[in-house]
mmCIF file with all atom_site columns, C-alpha atoms in Angstrom:
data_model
loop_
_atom_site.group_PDB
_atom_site.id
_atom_site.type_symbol
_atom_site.label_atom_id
_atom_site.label_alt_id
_atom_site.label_comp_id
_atom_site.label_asym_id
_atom_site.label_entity_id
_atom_site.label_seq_id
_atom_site.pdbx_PDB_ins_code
_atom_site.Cartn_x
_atom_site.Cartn_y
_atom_site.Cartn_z
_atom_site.occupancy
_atom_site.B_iso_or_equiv
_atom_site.pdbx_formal_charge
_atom_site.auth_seq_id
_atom_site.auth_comp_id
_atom_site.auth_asym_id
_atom_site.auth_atom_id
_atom_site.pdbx_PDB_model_num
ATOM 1  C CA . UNK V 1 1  ? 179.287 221.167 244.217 1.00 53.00 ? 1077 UNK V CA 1
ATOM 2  C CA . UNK V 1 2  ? 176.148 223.362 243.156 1.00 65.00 ? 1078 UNK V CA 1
ATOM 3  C CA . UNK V 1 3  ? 172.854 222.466 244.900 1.00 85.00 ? 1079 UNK V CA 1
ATOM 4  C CA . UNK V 1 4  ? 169.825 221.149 243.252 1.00 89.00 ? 1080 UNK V CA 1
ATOM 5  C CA . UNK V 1 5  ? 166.699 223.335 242.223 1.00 93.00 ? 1081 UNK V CA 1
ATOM 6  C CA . UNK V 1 6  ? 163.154 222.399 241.541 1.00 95.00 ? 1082 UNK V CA 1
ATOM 7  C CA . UNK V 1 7  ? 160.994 224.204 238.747 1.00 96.00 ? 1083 UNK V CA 1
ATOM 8  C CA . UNK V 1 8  ? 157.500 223.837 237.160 1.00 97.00 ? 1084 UNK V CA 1
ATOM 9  C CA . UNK V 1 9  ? 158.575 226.639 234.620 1.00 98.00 ? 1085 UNK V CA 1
ATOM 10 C CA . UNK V 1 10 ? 158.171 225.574 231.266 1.00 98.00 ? 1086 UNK V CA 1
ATOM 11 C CA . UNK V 1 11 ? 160.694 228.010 229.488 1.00 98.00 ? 1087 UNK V CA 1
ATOM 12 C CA . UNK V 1 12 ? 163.264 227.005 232.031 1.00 96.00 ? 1088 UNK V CA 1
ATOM 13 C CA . UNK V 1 13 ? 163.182 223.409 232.088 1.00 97.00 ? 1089 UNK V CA 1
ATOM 14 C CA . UNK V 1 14 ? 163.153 223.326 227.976 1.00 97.00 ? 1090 UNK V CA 1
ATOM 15 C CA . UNK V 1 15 ? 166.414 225.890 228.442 1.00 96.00 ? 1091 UNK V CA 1
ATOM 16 C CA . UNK V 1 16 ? 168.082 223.346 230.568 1.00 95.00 ? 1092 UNK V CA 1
ATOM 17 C CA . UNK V 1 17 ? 167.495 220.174 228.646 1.00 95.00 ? 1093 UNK V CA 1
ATOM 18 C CA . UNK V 1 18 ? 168.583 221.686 225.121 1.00 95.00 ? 1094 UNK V CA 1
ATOM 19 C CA . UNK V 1 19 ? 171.447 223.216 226.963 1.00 95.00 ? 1095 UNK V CA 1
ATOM 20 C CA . UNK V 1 20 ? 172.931 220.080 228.049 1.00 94.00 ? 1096 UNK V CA 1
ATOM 21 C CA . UNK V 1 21 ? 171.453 218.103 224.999 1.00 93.00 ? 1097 UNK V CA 1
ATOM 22 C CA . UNK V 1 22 ? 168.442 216.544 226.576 1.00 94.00 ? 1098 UNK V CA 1
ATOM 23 C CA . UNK V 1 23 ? 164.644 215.892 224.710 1.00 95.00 ? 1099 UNK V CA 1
ATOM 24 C CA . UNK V 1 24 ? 161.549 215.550 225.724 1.00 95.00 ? 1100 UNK V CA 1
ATOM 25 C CA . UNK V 1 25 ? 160.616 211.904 226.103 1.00 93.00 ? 1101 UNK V CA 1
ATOM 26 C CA . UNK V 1 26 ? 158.746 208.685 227.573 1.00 90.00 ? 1102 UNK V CA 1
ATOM 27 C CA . UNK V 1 27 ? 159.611 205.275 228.785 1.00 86.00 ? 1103 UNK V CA 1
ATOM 28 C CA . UNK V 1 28 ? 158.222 202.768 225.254 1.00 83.00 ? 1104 UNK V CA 1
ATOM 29 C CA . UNK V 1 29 ? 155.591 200.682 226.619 1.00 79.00 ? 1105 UNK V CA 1
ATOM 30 C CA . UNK V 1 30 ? 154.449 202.695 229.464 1.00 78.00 ? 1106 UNK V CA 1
ATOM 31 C CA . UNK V 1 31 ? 151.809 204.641 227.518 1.00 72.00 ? 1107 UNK V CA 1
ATOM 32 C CA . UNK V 1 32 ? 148.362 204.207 229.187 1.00 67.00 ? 1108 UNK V CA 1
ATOM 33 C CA . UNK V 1 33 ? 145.377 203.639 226.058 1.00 54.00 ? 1109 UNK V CA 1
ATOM 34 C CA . UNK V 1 34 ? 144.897 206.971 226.078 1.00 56.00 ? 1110 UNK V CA 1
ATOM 35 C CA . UNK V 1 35 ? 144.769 208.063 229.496 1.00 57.00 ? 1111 UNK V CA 1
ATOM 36 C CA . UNK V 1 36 ? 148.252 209.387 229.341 1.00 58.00 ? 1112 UNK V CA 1
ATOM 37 C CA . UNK V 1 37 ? 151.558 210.136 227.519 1.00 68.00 ? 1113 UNK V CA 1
ATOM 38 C CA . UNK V 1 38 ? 153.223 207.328 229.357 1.00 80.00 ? 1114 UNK V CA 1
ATOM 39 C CA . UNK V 1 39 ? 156.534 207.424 231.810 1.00 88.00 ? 1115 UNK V CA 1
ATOM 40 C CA . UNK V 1 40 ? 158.257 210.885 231.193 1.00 93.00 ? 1116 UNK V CA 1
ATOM 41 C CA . UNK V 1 41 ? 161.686 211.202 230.998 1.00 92.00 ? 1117 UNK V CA 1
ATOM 42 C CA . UNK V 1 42 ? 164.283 213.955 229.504 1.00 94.00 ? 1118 UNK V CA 1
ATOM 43 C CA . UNK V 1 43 ? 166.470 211.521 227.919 1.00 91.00 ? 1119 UNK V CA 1
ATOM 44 C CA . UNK V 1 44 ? 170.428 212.499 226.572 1.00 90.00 ? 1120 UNK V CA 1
ATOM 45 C CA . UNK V 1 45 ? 170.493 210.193 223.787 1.00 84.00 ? 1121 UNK V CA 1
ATOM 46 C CA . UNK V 1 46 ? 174.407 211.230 223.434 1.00 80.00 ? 1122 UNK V CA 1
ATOM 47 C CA . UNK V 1 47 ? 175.298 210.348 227.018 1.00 77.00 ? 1123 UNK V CA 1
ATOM 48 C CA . UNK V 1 48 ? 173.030 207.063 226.813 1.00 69.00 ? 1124 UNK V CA 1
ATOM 49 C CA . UNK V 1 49 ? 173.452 203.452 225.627 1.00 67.00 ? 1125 UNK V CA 1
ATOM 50 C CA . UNK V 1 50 ? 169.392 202.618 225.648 1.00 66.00 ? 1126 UNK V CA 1
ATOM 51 C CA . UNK V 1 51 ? 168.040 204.795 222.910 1.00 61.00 ? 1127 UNK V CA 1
ATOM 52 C CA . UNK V 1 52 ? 165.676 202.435 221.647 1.00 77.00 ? 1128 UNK V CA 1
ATOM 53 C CA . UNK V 1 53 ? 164.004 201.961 225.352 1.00 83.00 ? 1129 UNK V CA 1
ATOM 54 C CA . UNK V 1 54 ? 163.287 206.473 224.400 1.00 86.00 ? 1130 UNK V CA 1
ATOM 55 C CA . UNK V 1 55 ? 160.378 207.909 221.938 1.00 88.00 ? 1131 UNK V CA 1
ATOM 56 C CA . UNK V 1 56 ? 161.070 211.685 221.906 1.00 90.00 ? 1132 UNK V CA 1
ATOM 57 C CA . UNK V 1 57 ? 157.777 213.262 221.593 1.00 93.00 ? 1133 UNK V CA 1
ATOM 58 C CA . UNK V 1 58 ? 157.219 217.206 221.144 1.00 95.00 ? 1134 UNK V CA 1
ATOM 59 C CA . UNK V 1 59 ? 157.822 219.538 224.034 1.00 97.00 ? 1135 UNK V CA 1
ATOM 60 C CA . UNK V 1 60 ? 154.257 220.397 223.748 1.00 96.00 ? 1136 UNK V CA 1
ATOM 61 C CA . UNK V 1 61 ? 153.402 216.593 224.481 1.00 93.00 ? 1137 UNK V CA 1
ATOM 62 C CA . UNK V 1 62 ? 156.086 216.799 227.504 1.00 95.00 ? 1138 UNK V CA 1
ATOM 63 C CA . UNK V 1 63 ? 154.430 219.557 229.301 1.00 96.00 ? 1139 UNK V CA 1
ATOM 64 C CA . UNK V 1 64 ? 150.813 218.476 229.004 1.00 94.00 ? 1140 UNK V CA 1
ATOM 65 C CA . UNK V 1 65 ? 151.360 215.573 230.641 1.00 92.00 ? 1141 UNK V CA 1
ATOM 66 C CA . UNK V 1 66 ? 154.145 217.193 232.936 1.00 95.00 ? 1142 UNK V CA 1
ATOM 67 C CA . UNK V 1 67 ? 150.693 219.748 234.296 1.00 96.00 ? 1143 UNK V CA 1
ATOM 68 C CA . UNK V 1 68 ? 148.148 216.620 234.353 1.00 92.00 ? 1144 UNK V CA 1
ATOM 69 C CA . UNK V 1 69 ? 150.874 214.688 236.550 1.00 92.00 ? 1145 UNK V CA 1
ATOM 70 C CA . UNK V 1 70 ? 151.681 217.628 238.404 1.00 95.00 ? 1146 UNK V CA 1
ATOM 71 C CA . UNK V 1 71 ? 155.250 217.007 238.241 1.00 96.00 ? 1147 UNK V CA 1
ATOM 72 C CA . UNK V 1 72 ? 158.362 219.380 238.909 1.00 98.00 ? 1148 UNK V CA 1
ATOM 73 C CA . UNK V 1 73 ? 162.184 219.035 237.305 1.00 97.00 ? 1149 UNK V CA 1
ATOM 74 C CA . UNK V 1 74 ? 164.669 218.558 240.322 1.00 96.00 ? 1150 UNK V CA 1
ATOM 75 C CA . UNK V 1 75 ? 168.080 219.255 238.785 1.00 94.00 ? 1151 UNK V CA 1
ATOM 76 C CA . UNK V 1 76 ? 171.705 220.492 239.053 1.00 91.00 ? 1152 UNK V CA 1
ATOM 77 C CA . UNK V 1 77 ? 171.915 223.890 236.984 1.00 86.00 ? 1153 UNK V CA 1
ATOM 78 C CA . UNK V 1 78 ? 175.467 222.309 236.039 1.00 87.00 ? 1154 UNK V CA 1
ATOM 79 C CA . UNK V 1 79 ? 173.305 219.186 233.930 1.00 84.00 ? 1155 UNK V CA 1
ATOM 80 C CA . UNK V 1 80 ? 175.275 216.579 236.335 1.00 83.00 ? 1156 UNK V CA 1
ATOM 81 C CA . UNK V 1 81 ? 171.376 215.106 238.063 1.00 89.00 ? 1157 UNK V CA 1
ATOM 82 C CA . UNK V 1 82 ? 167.459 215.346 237.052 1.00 92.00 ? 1158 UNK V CA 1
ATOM 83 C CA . UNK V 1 83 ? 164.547 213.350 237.748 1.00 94.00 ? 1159 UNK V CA 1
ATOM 84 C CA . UNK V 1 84 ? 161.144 214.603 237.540 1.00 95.00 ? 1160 UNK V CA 1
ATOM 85 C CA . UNK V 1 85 ? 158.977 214.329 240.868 1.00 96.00 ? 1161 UNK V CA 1
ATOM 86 C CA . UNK V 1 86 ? 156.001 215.297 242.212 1.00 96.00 ? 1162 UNK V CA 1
ATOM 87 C CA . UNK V 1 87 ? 155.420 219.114 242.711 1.00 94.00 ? 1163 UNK V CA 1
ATOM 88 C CA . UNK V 1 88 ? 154.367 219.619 246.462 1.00 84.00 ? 1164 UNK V CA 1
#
């Protein structure tokens, strides 16, 4: 069983989704008129039976609004957990 790690690194989080086939999402209908993306997720549309709840967006969109949130990736290096939380 590997242990978790938490990262702000930009290179390495976009590394780790496309390795295990993740993209840079958000929740539909969480966007806020303009005073955010929305909900953020890194959504496996193969390993996932609610595709249509997902709107990739660019990995440029991801990370701006990853910084204004101030959020971090937890995650297994092995691409078994991940959920995005706050960074301190």
């Amino acid at each position: 069983m590997s242990e978790s790690k938490k990262t702000t690194n930009h290179k390495e989080i976009q590394e780790w989704a496309e390795k295990h086939g993740g993209v840079p999402s958000i929740i539909k209908g969480t966007e806020n008129d303009g005073n955010g993306e929305g909900v953020l997720r890194i959504h496996f549309p193969k390993k996932s039976d609610s595709n249509d709840s997902f709107e990739e967006v660019s990995w440029e969109e991801f990370f701006k609004e990853f910084d204004n949130s101030k959020l971090a990736l937890l995650h297994d290096p092995n691409g078994n957990f991940n959920k995005l939380v706050n960074r301190d």
